[in-house]
C-alpha atoms as one frame of an Amber mdcrd trajectory, in Angstrom:
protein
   0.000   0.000   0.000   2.636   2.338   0.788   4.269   1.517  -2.585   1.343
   2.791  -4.431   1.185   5.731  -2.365   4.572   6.214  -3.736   3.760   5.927
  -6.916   0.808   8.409  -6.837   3.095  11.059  -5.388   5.032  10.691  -8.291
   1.878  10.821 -10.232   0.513  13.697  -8.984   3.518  16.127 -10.124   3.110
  14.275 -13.801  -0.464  15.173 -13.620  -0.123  18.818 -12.594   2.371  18.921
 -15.908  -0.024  17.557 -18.006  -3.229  19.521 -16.711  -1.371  22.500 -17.956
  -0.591  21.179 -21.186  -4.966  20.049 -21.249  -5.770  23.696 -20.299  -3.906
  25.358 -23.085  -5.602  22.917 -25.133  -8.624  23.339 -24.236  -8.752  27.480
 -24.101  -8.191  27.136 -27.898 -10.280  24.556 -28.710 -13.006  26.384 -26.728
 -12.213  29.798 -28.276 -11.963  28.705 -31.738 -13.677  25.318 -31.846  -9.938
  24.625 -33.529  -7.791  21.729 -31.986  -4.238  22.963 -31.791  -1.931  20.027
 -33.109   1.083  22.274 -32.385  -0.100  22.393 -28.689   2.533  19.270 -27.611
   5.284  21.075 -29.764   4.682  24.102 -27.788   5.523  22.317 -24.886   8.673
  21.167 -26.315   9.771  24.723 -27.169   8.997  25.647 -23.995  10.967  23.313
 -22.722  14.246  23.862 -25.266  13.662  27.581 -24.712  14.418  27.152 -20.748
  17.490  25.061 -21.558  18.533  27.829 -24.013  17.589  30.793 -21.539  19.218
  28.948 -18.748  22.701  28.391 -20.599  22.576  32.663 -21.269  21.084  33.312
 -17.583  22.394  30.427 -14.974  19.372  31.012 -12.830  17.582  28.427 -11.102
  14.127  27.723 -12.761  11.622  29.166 -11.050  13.353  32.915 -11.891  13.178
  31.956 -15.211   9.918  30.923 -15.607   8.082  34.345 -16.104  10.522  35.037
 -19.291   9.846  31.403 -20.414   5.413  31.851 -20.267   6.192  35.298 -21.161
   8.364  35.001 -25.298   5.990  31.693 -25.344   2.922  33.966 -25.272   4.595
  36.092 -27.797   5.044  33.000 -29.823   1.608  31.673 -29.788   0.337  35.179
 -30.842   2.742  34.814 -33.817   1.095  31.479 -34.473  -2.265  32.795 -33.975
  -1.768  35.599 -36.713   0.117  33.110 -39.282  -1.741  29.673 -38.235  -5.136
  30.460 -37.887  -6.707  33.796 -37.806  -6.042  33.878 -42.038  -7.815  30.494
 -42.300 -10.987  30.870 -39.843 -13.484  31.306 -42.098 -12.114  28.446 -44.127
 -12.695  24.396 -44.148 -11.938  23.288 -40.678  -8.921  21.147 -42.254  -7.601
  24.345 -42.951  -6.274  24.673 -39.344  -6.176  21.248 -38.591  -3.098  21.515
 -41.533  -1.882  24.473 -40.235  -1.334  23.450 -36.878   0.165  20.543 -37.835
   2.629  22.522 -40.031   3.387  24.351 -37.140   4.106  21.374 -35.153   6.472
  19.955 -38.009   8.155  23.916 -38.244   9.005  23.985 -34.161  10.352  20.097
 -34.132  12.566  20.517 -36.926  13.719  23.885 -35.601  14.767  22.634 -32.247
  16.490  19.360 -34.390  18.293  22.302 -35.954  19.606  24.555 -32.991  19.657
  22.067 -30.413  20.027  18.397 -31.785  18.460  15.101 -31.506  19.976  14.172
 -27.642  17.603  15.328 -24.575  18.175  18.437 -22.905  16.833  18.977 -19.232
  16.072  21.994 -18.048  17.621  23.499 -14.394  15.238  22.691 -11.164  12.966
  24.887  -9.782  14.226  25.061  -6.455  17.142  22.717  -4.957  17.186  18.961
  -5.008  16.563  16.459  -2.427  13.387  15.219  -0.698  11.279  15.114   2.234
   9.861  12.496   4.096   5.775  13.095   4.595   3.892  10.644   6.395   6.284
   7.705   5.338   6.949   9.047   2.117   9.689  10.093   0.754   8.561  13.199
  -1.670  11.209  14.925  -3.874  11.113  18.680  -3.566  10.857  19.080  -7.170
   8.161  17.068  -7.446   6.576  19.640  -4.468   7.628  22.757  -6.419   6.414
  21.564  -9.769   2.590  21.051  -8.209   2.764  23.928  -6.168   3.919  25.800
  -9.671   1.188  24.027 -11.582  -1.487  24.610  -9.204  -0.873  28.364  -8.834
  -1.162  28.655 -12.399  -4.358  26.929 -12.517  -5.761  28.957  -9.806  -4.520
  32.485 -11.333  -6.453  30.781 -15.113  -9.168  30.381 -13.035  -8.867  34.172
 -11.167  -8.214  35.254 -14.368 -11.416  34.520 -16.075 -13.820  34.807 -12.853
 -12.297  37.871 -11.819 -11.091  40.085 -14.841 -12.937  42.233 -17.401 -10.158
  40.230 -19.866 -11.390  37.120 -18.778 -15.128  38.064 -19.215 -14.440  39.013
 -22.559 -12.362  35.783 -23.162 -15.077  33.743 -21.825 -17.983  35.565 -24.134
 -15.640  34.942 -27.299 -15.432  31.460 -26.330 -19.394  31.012 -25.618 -20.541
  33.207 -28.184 -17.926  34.613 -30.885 -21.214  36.169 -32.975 -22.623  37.831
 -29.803 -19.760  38.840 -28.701 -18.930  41.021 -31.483 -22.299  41.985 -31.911
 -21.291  43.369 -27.804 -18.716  45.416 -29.085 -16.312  43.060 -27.728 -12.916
  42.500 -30.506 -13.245  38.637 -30.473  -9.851  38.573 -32.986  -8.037  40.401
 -30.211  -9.583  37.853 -27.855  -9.004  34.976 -29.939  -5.098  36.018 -30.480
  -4.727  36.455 -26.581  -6.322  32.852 -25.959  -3.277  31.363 -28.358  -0.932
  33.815 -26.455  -2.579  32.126 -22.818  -2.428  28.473 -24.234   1.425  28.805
 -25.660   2.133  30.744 -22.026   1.076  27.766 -20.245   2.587  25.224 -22.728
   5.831  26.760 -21.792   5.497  26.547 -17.995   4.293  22.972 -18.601   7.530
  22.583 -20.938  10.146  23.776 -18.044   8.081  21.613 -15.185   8.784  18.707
 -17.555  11.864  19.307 -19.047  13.634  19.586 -15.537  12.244  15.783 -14.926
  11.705  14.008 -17.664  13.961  15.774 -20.046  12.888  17.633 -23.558  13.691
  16.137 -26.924  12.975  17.569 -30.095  10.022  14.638 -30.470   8.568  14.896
 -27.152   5.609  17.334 -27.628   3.998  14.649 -30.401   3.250  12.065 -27.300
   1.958  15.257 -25.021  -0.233  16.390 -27.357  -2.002  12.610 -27.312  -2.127
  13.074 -23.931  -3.568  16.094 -23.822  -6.277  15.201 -26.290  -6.761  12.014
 -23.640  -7.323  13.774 -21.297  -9.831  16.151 -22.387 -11.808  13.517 -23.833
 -11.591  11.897 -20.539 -12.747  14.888 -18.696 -15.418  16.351 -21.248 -14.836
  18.318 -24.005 -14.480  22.097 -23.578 -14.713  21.352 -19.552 -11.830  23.673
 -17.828 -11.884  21.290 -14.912 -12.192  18.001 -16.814  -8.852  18.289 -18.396
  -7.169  19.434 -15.051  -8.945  15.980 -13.582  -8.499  14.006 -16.458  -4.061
  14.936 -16.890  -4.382  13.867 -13.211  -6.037  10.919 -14.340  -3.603   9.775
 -16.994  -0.539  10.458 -14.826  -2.010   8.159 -12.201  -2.630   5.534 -14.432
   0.523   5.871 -16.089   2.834   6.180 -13.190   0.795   2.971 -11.628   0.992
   1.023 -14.865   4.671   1.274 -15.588   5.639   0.603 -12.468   3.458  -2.899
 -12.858   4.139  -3.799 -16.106   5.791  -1.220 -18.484   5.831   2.423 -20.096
   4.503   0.377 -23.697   2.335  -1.483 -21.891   0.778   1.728 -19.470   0.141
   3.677 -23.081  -1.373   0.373 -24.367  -3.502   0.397 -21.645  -4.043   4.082
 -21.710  -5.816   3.809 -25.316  -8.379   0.525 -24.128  -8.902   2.860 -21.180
 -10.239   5.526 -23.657 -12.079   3.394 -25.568 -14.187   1.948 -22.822 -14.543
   5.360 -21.304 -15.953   6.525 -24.641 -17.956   3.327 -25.199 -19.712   3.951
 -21.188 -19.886   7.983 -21.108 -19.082   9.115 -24.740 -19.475  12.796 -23.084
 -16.290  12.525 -20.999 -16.565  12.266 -17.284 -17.888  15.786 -16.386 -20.583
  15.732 -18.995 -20.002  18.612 -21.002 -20.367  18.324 -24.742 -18.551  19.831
 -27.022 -20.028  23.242 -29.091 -20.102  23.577 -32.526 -20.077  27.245 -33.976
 -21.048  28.097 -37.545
């Protein structure tokens, strides 16, 4: 028992990883009714552009997370005005391409400056770990949720709190109404990419720093992140935070059981019998569909 009490600790700083990779995911998806393929490949650059910023800046990574969220924002409003706001009112497959192509652009440009090998990141705080109720819990593992949840909780202040995040939330209901409200839904849209790429580079220096980043990494993160919100409900804000704590659980559990192949293996059946029971996701909420 105390094993897989282990195991979940370890789980649960995966999981807070992942949930940020599900929210940026999501805040697109519900903003745009778009899926972001480059989302996963954000993730990655995220995580490259820590290692580069921390071999210019030798600062531990907390400090350098604000300039990390902050040029990945700038980057996903570069996407959003090349990627997607020119194709909008085209075939949906127009962005599904585009993204994609974006994807392809960021793997084969960190192939290019950095190389094939995996890079890690610096820590957020020191090394070492702590022994909680039997446990033995590695402070980075403690930083990264305490990292990930504060970033949840200031998405969430954000757009409860925040004449920004009202107007966010109406372009996401309602793009028409919105803009019939005076509201500028393309600004809106372009600061929901900015948002999503912000929090794909946190996720990318949590992950990096652990797990290491290699120009391939973001294709398996941005399954995961599609698993999750499918697990959670689609367009649900807190069914892809529950459903990347989900997968990490299962993951970390599985592995540790049988193996990584086998714990993705199983992650797919998972899926499919979720889908088969409560096609919805777990929290019920459907996705919208906007002319």
């Amino acid at each position: 028992m105390t094993g897989v009490a282990q195991l979940l600790v370890n789980g649960v700083a995966l999981g807070a990883a992942y949930a940020l990779v599900a929210l940026g995911f999501v805040l697109v998806l519900n903003a745009t009714s778009a899926v972001n393929f480059a989302q996963g490949d954000l993730v990655m650059a995220g995580g490259f552009l820590a290692v580069a910023l921390a071999g210019l800046i030798p600062l531990p990574g907390i400090l350098l997370l604000p300039l990390v969220a902050a040029l990945m924002a700038a980057l996903g409003l570069l996407v959003s005005l090349l990627a997607y706001l020119p194709l909008r009112h085209r075939p949906p497959v127009s962005v599904f391409i585009s993204t994609i192509a974006v994807g392809i652009i960021l793997q084969n440009g960190a192939t290019l400056l950095f190389g094939p090998e995996p890079k890690a990141a610096p820590p957020l705080f020191g090394g070492g770990t702590l022994e909680i109720a039997g446990l033995l819990v590695p402070k980075q593992s403690l930083a990264v949720v305490a990292v990930a949840g504060l970033l949840i909780l200031g998405q969430h202040w954000l757009f409860a709190r925040t004449q920004l995040g009202r107007r966010l939330r109406a372009t996401a209901q309602d793009p028409e109404m919105a803009r019939a409200c005076g509201i500028p839904v393309t600004a809106m849209v372009a600061a929901t990419f900015a948002l999503g790429a912000a929090l794909a580079g946190a996720a990318g220096l949590l992950l990096s720093n652990q797990f290491f980043v290699t120009p391939t990494s973001g294709s398996g993160l941005i399954l995961k992140a599609y698993i999750a919100v499918t697990i959670g409900g689609w367009g649900s804000v807190p069914g892809a935070v529950a459903g990347a704590l989900l997968i990490a659980a299962f993951e970390v559990l599985v592995s540790a059981t049988l193996s990584y192949s086998a714990a993705t293996a199983a992650l797919y059946l998972a899926l499919l019998a979720i889908l088969a029971v409560r096609p919805q996701g777990l929290f019920g909420e459907a996705a919208r569909s906007r002319a």
